[in-house]
Amino acid sequence: MRYLAEAYQQTRDEKYQQAVIRGLRCILSAQLANGGFTHSPPSTERYYGHITVMDDVMAGVLGLLQEIKLGSQRFDFLPADLVHQLSEAHSRGDALLLDLQVKTDGKLTIWAGQYDANSLLPAQGRAFELASLVSRESVGVVRYLMSDPTPSARKRQAIHSAMAWFKNNALTGINMVQVEAEPVRYKYHTSTWDRVIVTTVDSPPIWARFYDLATQQPLLANRQGQRVDSLVQISRERRTGYDWYGRWPAPLLADKYKAWQQKHAADGTNTQ
């Protein structure tokens, strides 16, 4: 959408303008009444009808709507009535995203990967994506929340709570490394290496992709939807075709969160 808007700004070719407008109207039509955006509208089969944080669905769409709501020059050609509708859609989705932050034992944590569109409870995605907290895409949610130039007290608390969770649930003393392996062609990718978890004393913190909703412990599952205890119990196809561990929160913890705190301390809005 941003590419098409830039193309229109550069060329003034109305085909780009109309494409953006049609795309944005499609987004409006896809939004649920509760403010959510699903994985693959209009389908409701399997996980396609779940409100989705995975793949940056909610954060990605809301980031676009927020940019328009804040008056981005990139989208200055949009009709006023459409901008108004998009602004209202953003407000609904933004409020829902805050509601979806999982609370465990009375404390806000991060976000689940998918939610049932009606009950708003965490839901399963693909067979190996069990209902759980998801660290990778929660980083995208926090980045989106931080992009609000005037965050509400509730939004600031959501950010502080998520950052505390990232810090407290980092894994130390281990690392995930690639090792050479005989090439194997799978349906969706070719693997010329494998992944293993090793013990280490000097690697930086790492995070599991998924965490158990109740225990906050790393959660792994195979293609059959069975929970397993370690990466080696997952098939090589899934070990090399999916990101089970990563350092996604590290840049936030290293400097971006501090910069955000300093910015809002200066404007008097950074209170915990």
PDB file of C-alpha atoms in Angstrom:
ATOM      1  CA  MET A   1       0.000   0.000   0.000  1.00  0.00           C
ATOM      2  CA  ARG A   2       2.812   2.384   0.862  1.00  0.00           C
ATOM      3  CA  TYR A   3       4.589   1.468  -2.367  1.00  0.00           C
ATOM      4  CA  LEU A   4       1.481   2.246  -4.409  1.00  0.00           C
ATOM      5  CA  ALA A   5       1.002   5.540  -2.572  1.00  0.00           C
ATOM      6  CA  GLU A   6       4.601   6.520  -3.303  1.00  0.00           C
ATOM      7  CA  ALA A   7       4.130   5.492  -6.934  1.00  0.00           C
ATOM      8  CA  TYR A   8       1.159   7.833  -7.170  1.00  0.00           C
ATOM      9  CA  GLN A   9       3.086  10.669  -5.519  1.00  0.00           C
ATOM     10  CA  GLN A  10       5.901  10.232  -8.032  1.00  0.00           C
ATOM     11  CA  THR A  11       3.830   9.734 -11.198  1.00  0.00           C
ATOM     12  CA  ARG A  12       0.370  11.163 -10.458  1.00  0.00           C
ATOM     13  CA  ASP A  13      -0.970   8.209 -12.398  1.00  0.00           C
ATOM     14  CA  GLU A  14      -4.524   7.683 -11.164  1.00  0.00           C
ATOM     15  CA  LYS A  15      -4.272   3.901 -11.464  1.00  0.00           C
ATOM     16  CA  TYR A  16      -2.019   3.942  -8.385  1.00  0.00           C
ATOM     17  CA  GLN A  17      -4.346   6.269  -6.505  1.00  0.00           C
ATOM     18  CA  GLN A  18      -7.343   4.063  -7.199  1.00  0.00           C
ATOM     19  CA  ALA A  19      -5.400   0.926  -6.277  1.00  0.00           C
ATOM     20  CA  VAL A  20      -4.588   2.411  -2.864  1.00  0.00           C
ATOM     21  CA  ILE A  21      -8.201   3.419  -2.278  1.00  0.00           C
ATOM     22  CA  ARG A  22      -9.480  -0.026  -3.273  1.00  0.00           C
ATOM     23  CA  GLY A  23      -6.910  -1.687  -1.032  1.00  0.00           C
ATOM     24  CA  LEU A  24      -7.809   0.462   1.960  1.00  0.00           C
ATOM     25  CA  ARG A  25     -11.512  -0.166   1.453  1.00  0.00           C
ATOM     26  CA  CYS A  26     -10.692  -3.875   1.385  1.00  0.00           C
ATOM     27  CA  ILE A  27      -8.959  -3.485   4.767  1.00  0.00           C
ATOM     28  CA  LEU A  28     -12.048  -1.755   6.150  1.00  0.00           C
ATOM     29  CA  SER A  29     -14.302  -4.538   4.912  1.00  0.00           C
ATOM     30  CA  ALA A  30     -12.013  -7.185   6.429  1.00  0.00           C
ATOM     31  CA  GLN A  31     -12.007  -5.726   9.941  1.00  0.00           C
ATOM     32  CA  LEU A  32     -14.158  -7.569  12.459  1.00  0.00           C
ATOM     33  CA  ALA A  33     -16.722  -5.672  14.513  1.00  0.00           C
ATOM     34  CA  ASN A  34     -14.505  -6.071  17.597  1.00  0.00           C
ATOM     35  CA  GLY A  35     -11.606  -4.381  15.792  1.00  0.00           C
ATOM     36  CA  GLY A  36      -9.605  -7.476  14.911  1.00  0.00           C
ATOM     37  CA  PHE A  37      -7.976  -8.541  11.669  1.00  0.00           C
ATOM     38  CA  THR A  38      -7.850 -12.219  10.772  1.00  0.00           C
ATOM     39  CA  HIS A  39      -5.137 -14.235   9.065  1.00  0.00           C
ATOM     40  CA  SER A  40      -6.769 -14.771   5.675  1.00  0.00           C
ATOM     41  CA  PRO A  41     -10.111 -13.006   5.246  1.00  0.00           C
ATOM     42  CA  PRO A  42     -12.773 -13.864   4.320  1.00  0.00           C
ATOM     43  CA  SER A  43     -11.952 -17.529   5.022  1.00  0.00           C
ATOM     44  CA  THR A  44     -12.878 -18.905   8.441  1.00  0.00           C
ATOM     45  CA  GLU A  45     -11.368 -22.365   7.887  1.00  0.00           C
ATOM     46  CA  ARG A  46      -8.749 -23.664  10.304  1.00  0.00           C
ATOM     47  CA  TYR A  47      -6.729 -20.748  11.706  1.00  0.00           C
ATOM     48  CA  TYR A  48      -7.588 -18.400   8.837  1.00  0.00           C
ATOM     49  CA  GLY A  49     -10.459 -16.889  10.795  1.00  0.00           C
ATOM     50  CA  HIS A  50      -8.458 -16.226  13.968  1.00  0.00           C
ATOM     51  CA  ILE A  51      -7.491 -12.710  14.969  1.00  0.00           C
ATOM     52  CA  THR A  52      -3.794 -12.873  14.201  1.00  0.00           C
ATOM     53  CA  VAL A  53      -0.670 -11.400  15.755  1.00  0.00           C
ATOM     54  CA  MET A  54       1.577 -13.882  13.926  1.00  0.00           C
ATOM     55  CA  ASP A  55       3.112 -12.658  10.674  1.00  0.00           C
ATOM     56  CA  ASP A  56       2.657  -9.104  12.033  1.00  0.00           C
ATOM     57  CA  VAL A  57      -0.959  -9.035  10.846  1.00  0.00           C
ATOM     58  CA  MET A  58      -2.435  -6.833  13.589  1.00  0.00           C
ATOM     59  CA  ALA A  59       0.644  -4.662  14.114  1.00  0.00           C
ATOM     60  CA  GLY A  60       1.232  -4.298  10.385  1.00  0.00           C
ATOM     61  CA  VAL A  61      -2.298  -3.219   9.507  1.00  0.00           C
ATOM     62  CA  LEU A  62      -2.614  -0.930  12.519  1.00  0.00           C
ATOM     63  CA  GLY A  63       0.734   0.677  11.738  1.00  0.00           C
ATOM     64  CA  LEU A  64      -0.543   1.554   8.270  1.00  0.00           C
ATOM     65  CA  LEU A  65      -3.841   2.910   9.592  1.00  0.00           C
ATOM     66  CA  GLN A  66      -2.032   4.953  12.240  1.00  0.00           C
ATOM     67  CA  GLU A  67       0.226   6.512   9.614  1.00  0.00           C
ATOM     68  CA  ILE A  68      -2.827   7.641   7.664  1.00  0.00           C
ATOM     69  CA  LYS A  69      -4.610   8.811  10.813  1.00  0.00           C
ATOM     70  CA  LEU A  70      -1.629  10.978  11.765  1.00  0.00           C
ATOM     71  CA  GLY A  71      -1.752  12.763   8.414  1.00  0.00           C
ATOM     72  CA  SER A  72       1.113  11.209   6.468  1.00  0.00           C
ATOM     73  CA  GLN A  73       1.854  13.231   3.329  1.00  0.00           C
ATOM     74  CA  ARG A  74       2.307   9.948   1.487  1.00  0.00           C
ATOM     75  CA  PHE A  75      -1.466   9.479   1.693  1.00  0.00           C
ATOM     76  CA  ASP A  76      -2.548  13.121   1.330  1.00  0.00           C
ATOM     77  CA  PHE A  77      -4.642  12.294  -1.740  1.00  0.00           C
ATOM     78  CA  LEU A  78      -7.156  10.143   0.147  1.00  0.00           C
ATOM     79  CA  PRO A  79     -10.760  11.392   0.410  1.00  0.00           C
ATOM     80  CA  ALA A  80     -11.583  12.886   3.812  1.00  0.00           C
ATOM     81  CA  ASP A  81     -14.447  10.453   4.419  1.00  0.00           C
ATOM     82  CA  LEU A  82     -12.145   7.486   3.817  1.00  0.00           C
ATOM     83  CA  VAL A  83      -9.508   8.901   6.187  1.00  0.00           C
ATOM     84  CA  HIS A  84     -12.220   9.261   8.835  1.00  0.00           C
ATOM     85  CA  GLN A  85     -13.299   5.634   8.399  1.00  0.00           C
ATOM     86  CA  LEU A  86      -9.698   4.446   8.555  1.00  0.00           C
ATOM     87  CA  SER A  87      -9.087   6.498  11.702  1.00  0.00           C
ATOM     88  CA  GLU A  88     -12.079   4.902  13.401  1.00  0.00           C
ATOM     89  CA  ALA A  89     -10.920   1.452  12.282  1.00  0.00           C
ATOM     90  CA  HIS A  90      -7.511   2.177  13.776  1.00  0.00           C
ATOM     91  CA  SER A  91      -9.024   3.207  17.105  1.00  0.00           C
ATOM     92  CA  ARG A  92     -11.046  -0.021  17.312  1.00  0.00           C
ATOM     93  CA  GLY A  93      -8.091  -2.212  16.407  1.00  0.00           C
ATOM     94  CA  ASP A  94      -5.700  -0.361  18.687  1.00  0.00           C
ATOM     95  CA  ALA A  95      -8.022  -0.788  21.670  1.00  0.00           C
ATOM     96  CA  LEU A  96      -8.459  -4.490  20.913  1.00  0.00           C
ATOM     97  CA  LEU A  97      -4.713  -5.059  20.663  1.00  0.00           C
ATOM     98  CA  LEU A  98      -4.301  -3.723  24.189  1.00  0.00           C
ATOM     99  CA  ASP A  99      -7.146  -5.962  25.364  1.00  0.00           C
ATOM    100  CA  LEU A 100      -5.417  -8.996  23.842  1.00  0.00           C
ATOM    101  CA  GLN A 101      -2.222  -8.644  25.876  1.00  0.00           C
ATOM    102  CA  VAL A 102      -2.172 -11.846  27.915  1.00  0.00           C
ATOM    103  CA  LYS A 103      -2.395 -11.527  31.677  1.00  0.00           C
ATOM    104  CA  THR A 104      -1.004 -14.344  33.840  1.00  0.00           C
ATOM    105  CA  ASP A 105      -1.353 -14.360  37.625  1.00  0.00           C
ATOM    106  CA  GLY A 106      -2.556 -10.781  37.430  1.00  0.00           C
ATOM    107  CA  LYS A 107       0.456  -9.539  35.450  1.00  0.00           C
ATOM    108  CA  LEU A 108       0.521  -8.395  31.837  1.00  0.00           C
ATOM    109  CA  THR A 109       2.918 -10.444  29.693  1.00  0.00           C
ATOM    110  CA  ILE A 110       3.102 -10.341  25.869  1.00  0.00           C
ATOM    111  CA  TRP A 111       0.726 -11.471  23.106  1.00  0.00           C
ATOM    112  CA  ALA A 112      -0.460 -14.825  21.808  1.00  0.00           C
ATOM    113  CA  GLY A 113      -0.021 -15.722  18.153  1.00  0.00           C
ATOM    114  CA  GLN A 114      -3.723 -16.098  17.374  1.00  0.00           C
ATOM    115  CA  TYR A 115      -7.014 -15.502  19.158  1.00  0.00           C
ATOM    116  CA  ASP A 116     -10.471 -16.940  18.680  1.00  0.00           C
ATOM    117  CA  ALA A 117     -12.427 -14.209  16.906  1.00  0.00           C
ATOM    118  CA  ASN A 118     -15.400 -14.570  19.258  1.00  0.00           C
ATOM    119  CA  SER A 119     -14.057 -15.546  22.686  1.00  0.00           C
ATOM    120  CA  LEU A 120     -10.774 -13.606  22.218  1.00  0.00           C
ATOM    121  CA  LEU A 121      -8.945 -16.468  23.935  1.00  0.00           C
ATOM    122  CA  PRO A 122      -5.535 -17.590  22.611  1.00  0.00           C
ATOM    123  CA  ALA A 123      -5.989 -20.167  19.854  1.00  0.00           C
ATOM    124  CA  GLN A 124      -3.905 -22.633  17.865  1.00  0.00           C
ATOM    125  CA  GLY A 125      -2.556 -21.725  14.445  1.00  0.00           C
ATOM    126  CA  ARG A 126      -0.956 -24.432  12.347  1.00  0.00           C
ATOM    127  CA  ALA A 127      -0.554 -27.859  13.961  1.00  0.00           C
ATOM    128  CA  PHE A 128       2.866 -26.974  15.390  1.00  0.00           C
ATOM    129  CA  GLU A 129       1.754 -23.485  16.491  1.00  0.00           C
ATOM    130  CA  LEU A 130      -0.036 -24.315  19.727  1.00  0.00           C
ATOM    131  CA  ALA A 131      -1.962 -21.684  21.650  1.00  0.00           C
ATOM    132  CA  SER A 132       0.869 -19.846  23.381  1.00  0.00           C
ATOM    133  CA  LEU A 133       2.686 -16.587  23.945  1.00  0.00           C
ATOM    134  CA  VAL A 134       4.749 -15.592  20.906  1.00  0.00           C
ATOM    135  CA  SER A 135       7.949 -13.618  21.444  1.00  0.00           C
ATOM    136  CA  ARG A 136       8.895 -12.794  17.860  1.00  0.00           C
ATOM    137  CA  GLU A 137       5.686 -11.083  16.783  1.00  0.00           C
ATOM    138  CA  SER A 138       5.193  -9.497  20.207  1.00  0.00           C
ATOM    139  CA  VAL A 139       8.325  -7.518  19.387  1.00  0.00           C
ATOM    140  CA  GLY A 140       6.465  -6.177  16.354  1.00  0.00           C
ATOM    141  CA  VAL A 141       3.512  -5.263  18.551  1.00  0.00           C
ATOM    142  CA  VAL A 142       5.758  -3.358  20.968  1.00  0.00           C
ATOM    143  CA  ARG A 143       7.429  -1.520  18.081  1.00  0.00           C
ATOM    144  CA  TYR A 144       4.004  -0.532  16.805  1.00  0.00           C
ATOM    145  CA  LEU A 145       2.883   0.672  20.253  1.00  0.00           C
ATOM    146  CA  MET A 146       6.094   2.675  20.625  1.00  0.00           C
ATOM    147  CA  SER A 147       5.357   4.441  17.335  1.00  0.00           C
ATOM    148  CA  ASP A 148       2.400   6.268  18.887  1.00  0.00           C
ATOM    149  CA  PRO A 149       3.638   9.852  19.413  1.00  0.00           C
ATOM    150  CA  THR A 150       1.206  10.426  22.301  1.00  0.00           C
ATOM    151  CA  PRO A 151       0.770   7.070  24.065  1.00  0.00           C
ATOM    152  CA  SER A 152      -1.971   6.745  26.650  1.00  0.00           C
ATOM    153  CA  ALA A 153      -1.197   5.587  30.174  1.00  0.00           C
ATOM    154  CA  ARG A 154      -2.595   2.168  29.300  1.00  0.00           C
ATOM    155  CA  LYS A 155      -0.415   1.902  26.215  1.00  0.00           C
ATOM    156  CA  ARG A 156       2.680   2.900  28.179  1.00  0.00           C
ATOM    157  CA  GLN A 157       1.889   0.222  30.751  1.00  0.00           C
ATOM    158  CA  ALA A 158       1.489  -2.362  27.988  1.00  0.00           C
ATOM    159  CA  ILE A 159       4.956  -1.478  26.682  1.00  0.00           C
ATOM    160  CA  HIS A 160       6.599  -1.504  30.119  1.00  0.00           C
ATOM    161  CA  SER A 161       5.001  -4.862  30.953  1.00  0.00           C
ATOM    162  CA  ALA A 162       6.042  -6.484  27.682  1.00  0.00           C
ATOM    163  CA  MET A 163       9.610  -5.231  28.042  1.00  0.00           C
ATOM    164  CA  ALA A 164       9.785  -6.592  31.587  1.00  0.00           C
ATOM    165  CA  TRP A 165       8.531  -9.933  30.287  1.00  0.00           C
ATOM    166  CA  PHE A 166      11.184 -10.027  27.542  1.00  0.00           C
ATOM    167  CA  LYS A 167      13.894  -9.307  30.093  1.00  0.00           C
ATOM    168  CA  ASN A 168      12.661 -11.893  32.587  1.00  0.00           C
ATOM    169  CA  ASN A 169      12.145 -14.677  30.047  1.00  0.00           C
ATOM    170  CA  ALA A 170      15.405 -14.505  28.124  1.00  0.00           C
ATOM    171  CA  LEU A 171      17.232 -17.836  27.950  1.00  0.00           C
ATOM    172  CA  THR A 172      20.901 -17.894  28.929  1.00  0.00           C
ATOM    173  CA  GLY A 173      23.544 -20.598  28.835  1.00  0.00           C
ATOM    174  CA  ILE A 174      22.369 -21.976  25.484  1.00  0.00           C
ATOM    175  CA  ASN A 175      22.636 -21.109  21.816  1.00  0.00           C
ATOM    176  CA  MET A 176      21.117 -22.400  18.590  1.00  0.00           C
ATOM    177  CA  VAL A 177      23.725 -23.125  15.921  1.00  0.00           C
ATOM    178  CA  GLN A 178      23.753 -24.428  12.370  1.00  0.00           C
ATOM    179  CA  VAL A 179      25.683 -27.578  11.523  1.00  0.00           C
ATOM    180  CA  GLU A 180      26.460 -29.106   8.157  1.00  0.00           C
ATOM    181  CA  ALA A 181      24.152 -31.883   7.007  1.00  0.00           C
ATOM    182  CA  GLU A 182      23.393 -33.908   3.899  1.00  0.00           C
ATOM    183  CA  PRO A 183      21.172 -31.869   1.538  1.00  0.00           C
ATOM    184  CA  VAL A 184      17.507 -32.837   1.643  1.00  0.00           C
ATOM    185  CA  ARG A 185      14.697 -31.439  -0.507  1.00  0.00           C
ATOM    186  CA  TYR A 186      11.430 -30.870   1.335  1.00  0.00           C
ATOM    187  CA  LYS A 187       8.107 -29.604   0.001  1.00  0.00           C
ATOM    188  CA  TYR A 188       8.739 -25.967   0.922  1.00  0.00           C
ATOM    189  CA  HIS A 189      12.523 -25.702   1.156  1.00  0.00           C
ATOM    190  CA  THR A 190      15.849 -27.449   0.635  1.00  0.00           C
ATOM    191  CA  SER A 191      17.933 -28.033   3.759  1.00  0.00           C
ATOM    192  CA  THR A 192      21.717 -28.177   3.444  1.00  0.00           C
ATOM    193  CA  TRP A 193      22.260 -27.840   7.203  1.00  0.00           C
ATOM    194  CA  ASP A 194      20.614 -28.612  10.516  1.00  0.00           C
ATOM    195  CA  ARG A 195      20.012 -26.736  13.771  1.00  0.00           C
ATOM    196  CA  VAL A 196      21.020 -27.862  17.238  1.00  0.00           C
ATOM    197  CA  ILE A 197      20.883 -26.360  20.718  1.00  0.00           C
ATOM    198  CA  VAL A 198      24.250 -26.255  22.488  1.00  0.00           C
ATOM    199  CA  THR A 199      25.328 -25.285  25.978  1.00  0.00           C
ATOM    200  CA  THR A 200      27.446 -22.142  26.135  1.00  0.00           C
ATOM    201  CA  VAL A 201      28.784 -19.680  28.679  1.00  0.00           C
ATOM    202  CA  ASP A 202      29.334 -16.609  26.520  1.00  0.00           C
ATOM    203  CA  SER A 203      26.444 -16.391  24.051  1.00  0.00           C
ATOM    204  CA  PRO A 204      24.029 -13.458  24.367  1.00  0.00           C
ATOM    205  CA  PRO A 205      20.485 -14.173  25.576  1.00  0.00           C
ATOM    206  CA  ILE A 206      18.124 -15.977  23.234  1.00  0.00           C
ATOM    207  CA  TRP A 207      14.348 -16.409  23.266  1.00  0.00           C
ATOM    208  CA  ALA A 208      12.081 -19.280  22.285  1.00  0.00           C
ATOM    209  CA  ARG A 209       9.484 -18.402  19.641  1.00  0.00           C
ATOM    210  CA  PHE A 210       6.663 -19.753  21.824  1.00  0.00           C
ATOM    211  CA  TYR A 211       6.063 -19.864  25.579  1.00  0.00           C
ATOM    212  CA  ASP A 212       3.478 -21.789  27.569  1.00  0.00           C
ATOM    213  CA  LEU A 213       0.551 -19.577  28.556  1.00  0.00           C
ATOM    214  CA  ALA A 214       0.525 -20.813  32.153  1.00  0.00           C
ATOM    215  CA  THR A 215       4.119 -21.697  33.026  1.00  0.00           C
ATOM    216  CA  GLN A 216       5.903 -19.137  30.794  1.00  0.00           C
ATOM    217  CA  GLN A 217       8.326 -21.897  29.770  1.00  0.00           C
ATOM    218  CA  PRO A 218       9.491 -22.466  26.163  1.00  0.00           C
ATOM    219  CA  LEU A 219       6.991 -24.468  24.120  1.00  0.00           C
ATOM    220  CA  LEU A 220       7.835 -26.669  21.128  1.00  0.00           C
ATOM    221  CA  ALA A 221       5.611 -28.908  18.989  1.00  0.00           C
ATOM    222  CA  ASN A 222       5.923 -31.148  15.939  1.00  0.00           C
ATOM    223  CA  ARG A 223       3.899 -31.160  12.722  1.00  0.00           C
ATOM    224  CA  GLN A 224       1.456 -33.586  14.318  1.00  0.00           C
ATOM    225  CA  GLY A 225       0.589 -31.013  16.970  1.00  0.00           C
ATOM    226  CA  GLN A 226       2.281 -32.974  19.741  1.00  0.00           C
ATOM    227  CA  ARG A 227       4.163 -31.006  22.349  1.00  0.00           C
ATOM    228  CA  VAL A 228       7.826 -32.023  22.651  1.00  0.00           C
ATOM    229  CA  ASP A 229      10.573 -31.231  25.132  1.00  0.00           C
ATOM    230  CA  SER A 230      13.480 -30.299  22.881  1.00  0.00           C
ATOM    231  CA  LEU A 231      14.401 -29.147  19.385  1.00  0.00           C
ATOM    232  CA  VAL A 232      15.908 -32.527  18.512  1.00  0.00           C
ATOM    233  CA  GLN A 233      12.440 -34.080  18.855  1.00  0.00           C
ATOM    234  CA  ILE A 234      11.153 -31.920  16.008  1.00  0.00           C
ATOM    235  CA  SER A 235      11.754 -33.222  12.480  1.00  0.00           C
ATOM    236  CA  ARG A 236      14.637 -31.741  10.525  1.00  0.00           C
ATOM    237  CA  GLU A 237      12.111 -30.353   8.042  1.00  0.00           C
ATOM    238  CA  ARG A 238      10.589 -28.176  10.795  1.00  0.00           C
ATOM    239  CA  ARG A 239      13.895 -27.492  12.569  1.00  0.00           C
ATOM    240  CA  THR A 240      15.302 -25.898   9.418  1.00  0.00           C
ATOM    241  CA  GLY A 241      12.060 -24.534   7.980  1.00  0.00           C
ATOM    242  CA  TYR A 242      10.879 -22.568  11.004  1.00  0.00           C
ATOM    243  CA  ASP A 243      12.382 -20.148  13.533  1.00  0.00           C
ATOM    244  CA  TRP A 244      12.026 -21.786  16.947  1.00  0.00           C
ATOM    245  CA  TYR A 245      14.584 -19.598  18.717  1.00  0.00           C
ATOM    246  CA  GLY A 246      15.906 -16.127  18.034  1.00  0.00           C
ATOM    247  CA  ARG A 247      17.115 -12.828  19.445  1.00  0.00           C
ATOM    248  CA  TRP A 248      14.175 -10.719  18.289  1.00  0.00           C
ATOM    249  CA  PRO A 249      13.730  -8.694  21.530  1.00  0.00           C
ATOM    250  CA  ALA A 250      17.448  -7.879  21.820  1.00  0.00           C
ATOM    251  CA  PRO A 251      17.403  -4.559  19.869  1.00  0.00           C
ATOM    252  CA  LEU A 252      14.467  -3.341  21.950  1.00  0.00           C
ATOM    253  CA  LEU A 253      16.247  -4.165  25.193  1.00  0.00           C
ATOM    254  CA  ALA A 254      19.593  -2.827  23.990  1.00  0.00           C
ATOM    255  CA  ASP A 255      18.575   0.704  23.024  1.00  0.00           C
ATOM    256  CA  LYS A 256      15.124   1.257  21.521  1.00  0.00           C
ATOM    257  CA  TYR A 257      13.230   0.906  24.797  1.00  0.00           C
ATOM    258  CA  LYS A 258      15.631   3.253  26.563  1.00  0.00           C
ATOM    259  CA  ALA A 259      15.313   5.817  23.770  1.00  0.00           C
ATOM    260  CA  TRP A 260      11.517   5.571  23.950  1.00  0.00           C
ATOM    261  CA  GLN A 261      11.591   6.064  27.737  1.00  0.00           C
ATOM    262  CA  GLN A 262      13.846   9.100  27.412  1.00  0.00           C
ATOM    263  CA  LYS A 263      11.643  10.618  24.724  1.00  0.00           C
ATOM    264  CA  HIS A 264       8.510  10.336  26.801  1.00  0.00           C
ATOM    265  CA  ALA A 265      10.254  11.344  30.006  1.00  0.00           C
ATOM    266  CA  ALA A 266      11.093  14.581  28.226  1.00  0.00           C
ATOM    267  CA  ASP A 267       7.463  15.189  27.262  1.00  0.00           C
ATOM    268  CA  GLY A 268       6.178  14.146  30.672  1.00  0.00           C
ATOM    269  CA  THR A 269       4.285  11.040  29.541  1.00  0.00           C
ATOM    270  CA  ASN A 270       6.667   8.270  30.627  1.00  0.00           C
ATOM    271  CA  THR A 271       5.253   7.216  33.963  1.00  0.00           C
ATOM    272  CA  GLN A 272       5.002   3.595  35.016  1.00  0.00           C
TER     273      GLN A 272
END
